[in-house]
PDB file of C-alpha atoms in Angstrom:
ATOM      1  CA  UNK V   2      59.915  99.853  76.044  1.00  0.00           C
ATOM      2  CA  UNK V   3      56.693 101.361  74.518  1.00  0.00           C
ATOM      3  CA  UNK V   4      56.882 103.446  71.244  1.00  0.00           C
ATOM      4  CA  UNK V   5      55.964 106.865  72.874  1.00  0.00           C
ATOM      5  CA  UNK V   6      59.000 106.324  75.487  1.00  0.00           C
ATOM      6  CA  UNK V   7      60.878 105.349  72.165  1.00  0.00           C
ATOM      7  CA  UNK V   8      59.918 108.899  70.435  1.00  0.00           C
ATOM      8  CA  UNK V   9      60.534 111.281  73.754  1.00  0.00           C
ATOM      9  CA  UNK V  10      63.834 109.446  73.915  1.00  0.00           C
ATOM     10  CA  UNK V  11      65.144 109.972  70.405  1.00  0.00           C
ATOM     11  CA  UNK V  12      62.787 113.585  70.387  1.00  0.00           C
ATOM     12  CA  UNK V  13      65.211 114.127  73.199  1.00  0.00           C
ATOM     13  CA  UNK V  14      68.393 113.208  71.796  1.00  0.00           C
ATOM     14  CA  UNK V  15      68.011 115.186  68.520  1.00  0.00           C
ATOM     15  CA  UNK V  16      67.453 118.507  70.220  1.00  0.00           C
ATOM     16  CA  UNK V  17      70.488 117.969  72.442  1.00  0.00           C
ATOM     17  CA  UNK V  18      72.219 117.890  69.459  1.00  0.00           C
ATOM     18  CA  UNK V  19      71.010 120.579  67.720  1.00  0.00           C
ATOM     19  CA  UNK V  20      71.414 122.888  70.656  1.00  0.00           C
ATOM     20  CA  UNK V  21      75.396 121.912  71.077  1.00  0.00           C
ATOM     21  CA  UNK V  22      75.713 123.071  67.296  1.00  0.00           C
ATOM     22  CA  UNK V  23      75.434 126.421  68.383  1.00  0.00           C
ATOM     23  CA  UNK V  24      78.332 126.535  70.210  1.00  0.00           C
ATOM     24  CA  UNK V  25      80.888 129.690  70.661  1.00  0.00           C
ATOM     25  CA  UNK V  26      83.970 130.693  71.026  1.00  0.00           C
ATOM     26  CA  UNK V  27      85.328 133.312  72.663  1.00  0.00           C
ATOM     27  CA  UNK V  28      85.717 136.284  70.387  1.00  0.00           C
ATOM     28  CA  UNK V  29      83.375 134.557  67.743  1.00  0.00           C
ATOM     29  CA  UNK V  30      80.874 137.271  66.157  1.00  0.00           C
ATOM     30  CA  UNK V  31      77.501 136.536  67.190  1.00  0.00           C
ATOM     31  CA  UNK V  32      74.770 137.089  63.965  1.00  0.00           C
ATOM     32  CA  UNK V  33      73.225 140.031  64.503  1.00  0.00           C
ATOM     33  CA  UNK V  34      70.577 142.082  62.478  1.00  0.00           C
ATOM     34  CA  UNK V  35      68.956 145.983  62.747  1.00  0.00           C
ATOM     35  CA  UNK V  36      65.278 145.647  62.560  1.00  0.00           C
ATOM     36  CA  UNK V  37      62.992 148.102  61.671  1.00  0.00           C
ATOM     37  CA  UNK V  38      58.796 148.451  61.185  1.00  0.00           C
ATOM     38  CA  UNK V  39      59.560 148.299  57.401  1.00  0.00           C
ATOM     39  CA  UNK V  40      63.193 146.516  56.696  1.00  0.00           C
ATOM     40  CA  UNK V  41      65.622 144.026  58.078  1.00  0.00           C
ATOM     41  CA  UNK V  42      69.342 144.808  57.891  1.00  0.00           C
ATOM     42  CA  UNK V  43      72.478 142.692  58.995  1.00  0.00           C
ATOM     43  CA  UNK V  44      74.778 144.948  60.896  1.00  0.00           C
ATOM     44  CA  UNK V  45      78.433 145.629  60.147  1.00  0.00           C
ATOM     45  CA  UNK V  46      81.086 143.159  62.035  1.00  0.00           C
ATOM     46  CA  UNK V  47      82.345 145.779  63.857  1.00  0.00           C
ATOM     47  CA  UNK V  48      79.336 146.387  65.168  1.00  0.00           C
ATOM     48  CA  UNK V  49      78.250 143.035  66.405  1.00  0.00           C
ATOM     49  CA  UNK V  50      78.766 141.613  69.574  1.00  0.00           C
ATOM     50  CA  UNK V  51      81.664 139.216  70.094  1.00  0.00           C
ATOM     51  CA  UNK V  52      80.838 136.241  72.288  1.00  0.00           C
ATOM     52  CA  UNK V  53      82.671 136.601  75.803  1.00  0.00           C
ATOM     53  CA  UNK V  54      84.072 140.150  75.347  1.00  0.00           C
ATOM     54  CA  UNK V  55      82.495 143.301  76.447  1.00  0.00           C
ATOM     55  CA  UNK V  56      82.463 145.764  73.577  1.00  0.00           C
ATOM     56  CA  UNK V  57      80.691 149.003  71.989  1.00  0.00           C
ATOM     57  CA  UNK V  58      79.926 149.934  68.750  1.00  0.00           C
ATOM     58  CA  UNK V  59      78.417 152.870  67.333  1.00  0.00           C
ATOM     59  CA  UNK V  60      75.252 152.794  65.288  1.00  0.00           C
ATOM     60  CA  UNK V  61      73.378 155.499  63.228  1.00  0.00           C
ATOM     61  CA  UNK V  62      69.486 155.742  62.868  1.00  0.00           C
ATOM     62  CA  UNK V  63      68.615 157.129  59.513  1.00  0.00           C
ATOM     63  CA  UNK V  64      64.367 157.093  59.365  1.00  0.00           C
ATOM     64  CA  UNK V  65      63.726 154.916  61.884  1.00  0.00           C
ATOM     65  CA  UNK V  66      61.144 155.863  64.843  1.00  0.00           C
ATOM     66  CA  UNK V  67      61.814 152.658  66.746  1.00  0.00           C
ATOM     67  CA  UNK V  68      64.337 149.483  65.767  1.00  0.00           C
ATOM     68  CA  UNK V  69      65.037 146.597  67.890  1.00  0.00           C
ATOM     69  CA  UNK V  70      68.337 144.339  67.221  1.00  0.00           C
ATOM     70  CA  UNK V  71      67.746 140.519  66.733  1.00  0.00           C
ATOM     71  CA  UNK V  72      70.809 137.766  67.678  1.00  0.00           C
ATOM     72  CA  UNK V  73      71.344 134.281  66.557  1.00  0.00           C
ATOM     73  CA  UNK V  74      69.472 134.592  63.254  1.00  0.00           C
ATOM     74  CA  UNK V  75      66.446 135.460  64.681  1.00  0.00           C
ATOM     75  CA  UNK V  76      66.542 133.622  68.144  1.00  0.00           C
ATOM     76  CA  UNK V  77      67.383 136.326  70.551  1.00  0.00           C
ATOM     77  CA  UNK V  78      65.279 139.621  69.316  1.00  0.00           C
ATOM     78  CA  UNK V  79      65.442 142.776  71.865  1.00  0.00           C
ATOM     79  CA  UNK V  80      61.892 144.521  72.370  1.00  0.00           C
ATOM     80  CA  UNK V  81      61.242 147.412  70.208  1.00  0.00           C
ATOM     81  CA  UNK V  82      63.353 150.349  71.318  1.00  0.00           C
ATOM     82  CA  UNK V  83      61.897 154.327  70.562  1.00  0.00           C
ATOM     83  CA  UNK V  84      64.595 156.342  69.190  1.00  0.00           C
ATOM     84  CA  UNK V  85      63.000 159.369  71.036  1.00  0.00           C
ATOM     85  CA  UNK V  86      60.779 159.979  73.976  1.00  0.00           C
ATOM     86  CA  UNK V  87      59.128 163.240  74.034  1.00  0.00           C
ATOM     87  CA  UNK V  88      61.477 165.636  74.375  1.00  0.00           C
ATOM     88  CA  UNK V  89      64.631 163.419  74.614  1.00  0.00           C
ATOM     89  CA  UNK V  90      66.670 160.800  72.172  1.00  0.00           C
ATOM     90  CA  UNK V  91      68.270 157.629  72.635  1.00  0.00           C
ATOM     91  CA  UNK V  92      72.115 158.073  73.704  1.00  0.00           C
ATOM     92  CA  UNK V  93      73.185 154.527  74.712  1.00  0.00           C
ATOM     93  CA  UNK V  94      71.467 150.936  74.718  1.00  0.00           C
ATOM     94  CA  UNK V  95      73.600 148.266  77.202  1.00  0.00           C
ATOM     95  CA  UNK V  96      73.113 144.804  76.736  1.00  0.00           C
ATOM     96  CA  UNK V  97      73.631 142.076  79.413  1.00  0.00           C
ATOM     97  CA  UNK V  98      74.002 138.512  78.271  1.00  0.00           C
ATOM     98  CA  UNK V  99      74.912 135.935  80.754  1.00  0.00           C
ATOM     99  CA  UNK V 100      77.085 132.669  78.640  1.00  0.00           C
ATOM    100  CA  UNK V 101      78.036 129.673  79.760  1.00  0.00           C
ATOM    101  CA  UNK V 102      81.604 128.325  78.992  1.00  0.00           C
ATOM    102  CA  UNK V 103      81.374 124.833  80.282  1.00  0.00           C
ATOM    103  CA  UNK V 104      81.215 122.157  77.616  1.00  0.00           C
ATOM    104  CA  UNK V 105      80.436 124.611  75.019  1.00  0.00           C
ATOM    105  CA  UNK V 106      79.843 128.708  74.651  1.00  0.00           C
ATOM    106  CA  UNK V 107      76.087 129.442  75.007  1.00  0.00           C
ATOM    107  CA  UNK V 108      74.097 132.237  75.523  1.00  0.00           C
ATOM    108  CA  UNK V 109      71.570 131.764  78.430  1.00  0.00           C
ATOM    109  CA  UNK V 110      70.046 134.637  78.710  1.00  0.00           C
ATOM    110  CA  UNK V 111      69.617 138.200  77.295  1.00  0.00           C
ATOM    111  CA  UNK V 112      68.676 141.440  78.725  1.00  0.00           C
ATOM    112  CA  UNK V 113      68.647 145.213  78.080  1.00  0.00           C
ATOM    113  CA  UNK V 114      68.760 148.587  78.981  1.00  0.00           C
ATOM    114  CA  UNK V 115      68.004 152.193  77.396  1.00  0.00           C
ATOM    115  CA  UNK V 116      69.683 155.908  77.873  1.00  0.00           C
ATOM    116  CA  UNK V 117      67.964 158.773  76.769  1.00  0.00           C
ATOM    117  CA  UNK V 118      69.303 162.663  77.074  1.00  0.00           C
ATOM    118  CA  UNK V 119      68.499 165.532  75.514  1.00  0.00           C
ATOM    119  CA  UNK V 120      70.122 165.699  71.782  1.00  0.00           C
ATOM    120  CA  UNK V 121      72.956 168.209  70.874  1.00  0.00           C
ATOM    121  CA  UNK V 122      73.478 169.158  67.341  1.00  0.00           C
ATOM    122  CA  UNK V 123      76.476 167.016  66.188  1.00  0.00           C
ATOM    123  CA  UNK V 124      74.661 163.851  67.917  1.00  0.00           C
ATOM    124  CA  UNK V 125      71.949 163.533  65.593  1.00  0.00           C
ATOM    125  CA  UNK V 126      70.225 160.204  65.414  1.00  0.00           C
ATOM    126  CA  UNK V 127      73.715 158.355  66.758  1.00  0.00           C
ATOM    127  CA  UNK V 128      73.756 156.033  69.826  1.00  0.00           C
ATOM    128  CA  UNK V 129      76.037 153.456  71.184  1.00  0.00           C
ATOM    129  CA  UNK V 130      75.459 149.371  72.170  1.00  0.00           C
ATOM    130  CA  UNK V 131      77.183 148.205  74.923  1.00  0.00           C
ATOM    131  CA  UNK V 132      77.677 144.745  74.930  1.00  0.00           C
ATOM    132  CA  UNK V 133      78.286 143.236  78.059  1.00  0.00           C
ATOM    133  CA  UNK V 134      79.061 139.928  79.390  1.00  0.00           C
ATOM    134  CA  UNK V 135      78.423 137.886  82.504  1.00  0.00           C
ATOM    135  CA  UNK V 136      80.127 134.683  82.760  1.00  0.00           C
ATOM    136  CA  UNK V 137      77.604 131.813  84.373  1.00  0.00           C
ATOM    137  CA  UNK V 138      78.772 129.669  87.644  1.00  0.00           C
ATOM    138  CA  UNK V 139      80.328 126.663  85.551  1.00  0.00           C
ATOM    139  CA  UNK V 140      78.433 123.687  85.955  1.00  0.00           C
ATOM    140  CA  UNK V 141      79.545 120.288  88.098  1.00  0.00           C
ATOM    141  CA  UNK V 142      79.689 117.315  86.071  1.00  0.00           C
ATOM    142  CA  UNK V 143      80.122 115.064  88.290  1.00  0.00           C
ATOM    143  CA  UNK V 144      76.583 115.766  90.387  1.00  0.00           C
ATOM    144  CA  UNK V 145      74.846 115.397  86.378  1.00  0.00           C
ATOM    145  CA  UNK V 146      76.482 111.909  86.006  1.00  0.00           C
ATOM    146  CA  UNK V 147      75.453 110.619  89.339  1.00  0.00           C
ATOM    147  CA  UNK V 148      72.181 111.933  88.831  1.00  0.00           C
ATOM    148  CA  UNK V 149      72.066 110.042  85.463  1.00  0.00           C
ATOM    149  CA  UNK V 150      73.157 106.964  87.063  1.00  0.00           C
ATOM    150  CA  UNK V 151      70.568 107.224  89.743  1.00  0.00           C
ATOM    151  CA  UNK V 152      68.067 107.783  87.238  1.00  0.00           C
ATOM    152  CA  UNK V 153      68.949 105.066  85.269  1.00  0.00           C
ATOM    153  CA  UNK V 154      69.494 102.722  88.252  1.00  0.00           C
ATOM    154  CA  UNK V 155      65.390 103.946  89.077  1.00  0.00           C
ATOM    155  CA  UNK V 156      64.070 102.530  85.826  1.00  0.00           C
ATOM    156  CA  UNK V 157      65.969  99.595  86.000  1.00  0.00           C
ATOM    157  CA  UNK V 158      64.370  98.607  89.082  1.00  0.00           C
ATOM    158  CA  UNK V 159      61.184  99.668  87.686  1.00  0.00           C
ATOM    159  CA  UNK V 160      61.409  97.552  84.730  1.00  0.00           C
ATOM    160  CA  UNK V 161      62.447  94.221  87.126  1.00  0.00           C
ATOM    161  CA  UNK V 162      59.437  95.133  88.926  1.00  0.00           C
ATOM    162  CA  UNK V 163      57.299  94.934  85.966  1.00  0.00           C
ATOM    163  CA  UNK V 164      59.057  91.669  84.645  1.00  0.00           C
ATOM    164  CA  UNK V 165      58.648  90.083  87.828  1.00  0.00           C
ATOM    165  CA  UNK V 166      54.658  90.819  88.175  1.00  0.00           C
ATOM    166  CA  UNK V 167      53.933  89.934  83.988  1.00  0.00           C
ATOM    167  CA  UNK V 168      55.748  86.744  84.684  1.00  0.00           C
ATOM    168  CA  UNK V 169      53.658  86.104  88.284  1.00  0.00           C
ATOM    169  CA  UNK V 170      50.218  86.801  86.454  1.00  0.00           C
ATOM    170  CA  UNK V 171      51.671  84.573  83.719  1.00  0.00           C
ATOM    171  CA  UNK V 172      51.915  81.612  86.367  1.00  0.00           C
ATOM    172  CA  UNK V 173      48.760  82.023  88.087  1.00  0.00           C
ATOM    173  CA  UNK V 174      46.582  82.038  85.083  1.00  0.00           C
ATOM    174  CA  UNK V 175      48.475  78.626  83.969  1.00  0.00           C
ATOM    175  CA  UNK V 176      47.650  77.073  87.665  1.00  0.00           C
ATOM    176  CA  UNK V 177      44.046  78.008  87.501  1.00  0.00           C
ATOM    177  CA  UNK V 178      42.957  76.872  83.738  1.00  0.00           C
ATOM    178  CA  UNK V 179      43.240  80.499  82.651  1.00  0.00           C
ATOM    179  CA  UNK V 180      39.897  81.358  84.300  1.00  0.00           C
ATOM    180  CA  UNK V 181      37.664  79.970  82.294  1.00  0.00           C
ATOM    181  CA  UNK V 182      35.712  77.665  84.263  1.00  0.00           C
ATOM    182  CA  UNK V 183      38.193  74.806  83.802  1.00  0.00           C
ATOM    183  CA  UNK V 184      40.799  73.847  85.918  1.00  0.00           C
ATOM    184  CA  UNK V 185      41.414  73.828  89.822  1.00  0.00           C
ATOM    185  CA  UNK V 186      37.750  74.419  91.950  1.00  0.00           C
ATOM    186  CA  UNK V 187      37.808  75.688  95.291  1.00  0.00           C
ATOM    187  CA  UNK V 188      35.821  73.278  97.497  1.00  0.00           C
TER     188      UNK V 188
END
C-alpha cells in the first residue's frame, strides 16, 4: 500500500474520532455564546439549549444593534440577527436543529427563524429563543457494514489483480534476457 493511501487512511481515522468526541446526551447543555460587533459573551445555562429537548429562554439586548448566537464553541454560529427593522423589533428567534441519536447525539444541521412586531413599552429590547428539535431517521447499520465489506472485498480483488500482473511481467522479462539484446531471438 503506497504512503499517500497510508496518510488518507489514518487522516481518515483521526477525524472519525474526533467527531464521536462530541457526542450528546439528551438533556446535556449545548455551549452557547451571545455575540455582538464589539464583545463575546457566554450565555446563562438557563438560557442555552439542551440537546434533544425543545425549550425557550428569555434574553435581554442591552446596546446591541444586531447579535448572532454561536453553538459548540464556535462551530455552529447563526447569521447576524437586527434587533430592529424600521419601524418594528425583534419579538422571538426559533431555532430548528435536526440531531441524530444513533450511535451517538449529534447535531446535523442548524437553522433559524426571526419575529418582529411592533414594541410595547414594558417589552423593551427583550425577545425569546425557541429551541427546537427534530429527531433524524436513525440510521441502518447493517446496509453500512455490508457496504464496508463490499468495499473491502473490491480492493482485495484489486490488489490480487495487481499481484498477479507484477508477478507475470516479472516472468516474462526473466524468459526473454530482460530485454536487453540477450536472450531468446525470434527467428
Amino acid at each position: 500500500m503506497s504512503v499517500h493511501v497510508r496518510l488518507l487512511l489514518s487522516w481518515i481515522a483521526f477525524i472519525s474520532y474526533c467527531y464521536q468526541a462530541n457526542a450528546y446526551r439528551v438533556g446535556d447543555a449545548i455551549p452557547m455564546t451571545y455575540q455582538t460587533p464589539s464583545e463575546h459573551l457566554d450565555v446563562l445555562r438557563v438560557q442555552r439549549p439542551l440537546f434533544g429537548v425543545s425549550t425557550s429562554a428569555k434574553f435581554d439586548v442591552e446596546d446591541a444593534k444586531r447579535f448572532s448566537l454561536v453553538f459548540e464553541d464556535g462551530i455552529r454560529p447563526l447569521p447576524w440577527i437586527d434587533i430592529q427593522q424600521g419601524a418594528r423589533w425583534l419579538e422571538s428567534v426559533k431555532i430548528t436543529y435536526v440531531y441524530s441519536k444513533s450511535g451517538e447525539g449529534t447535531i446535523e444541521h442548524m437553522s433559524s427563524q426571526t419575529t418582529y412586531a411592533h414594541a410595547r413599552k414594558d417589552q423593551g429590547k427583550k425577545f425569546i429563543v425557541d429551541y427546537e428539535w427534530i429527531e433524524e431517521a436513525p440510521v441502518d447499520l447493517t446496509v453500512g457494514a455490508g457496504i464496508m465489506m463490499l468495499l473491502t472485498t473490491l480492493a482485495s480483488l484489486i490488489f490480487l489483480l495487481q499481484a498477479c500482473g507484477i508477478k507475470e511481467k516479472a516472468d516474462l522479462n526473466v524468459q526473454y534476457g530482460g530485454g536487453g539484446g540477450g536472450g531468446y531471438k525470434n527467428y
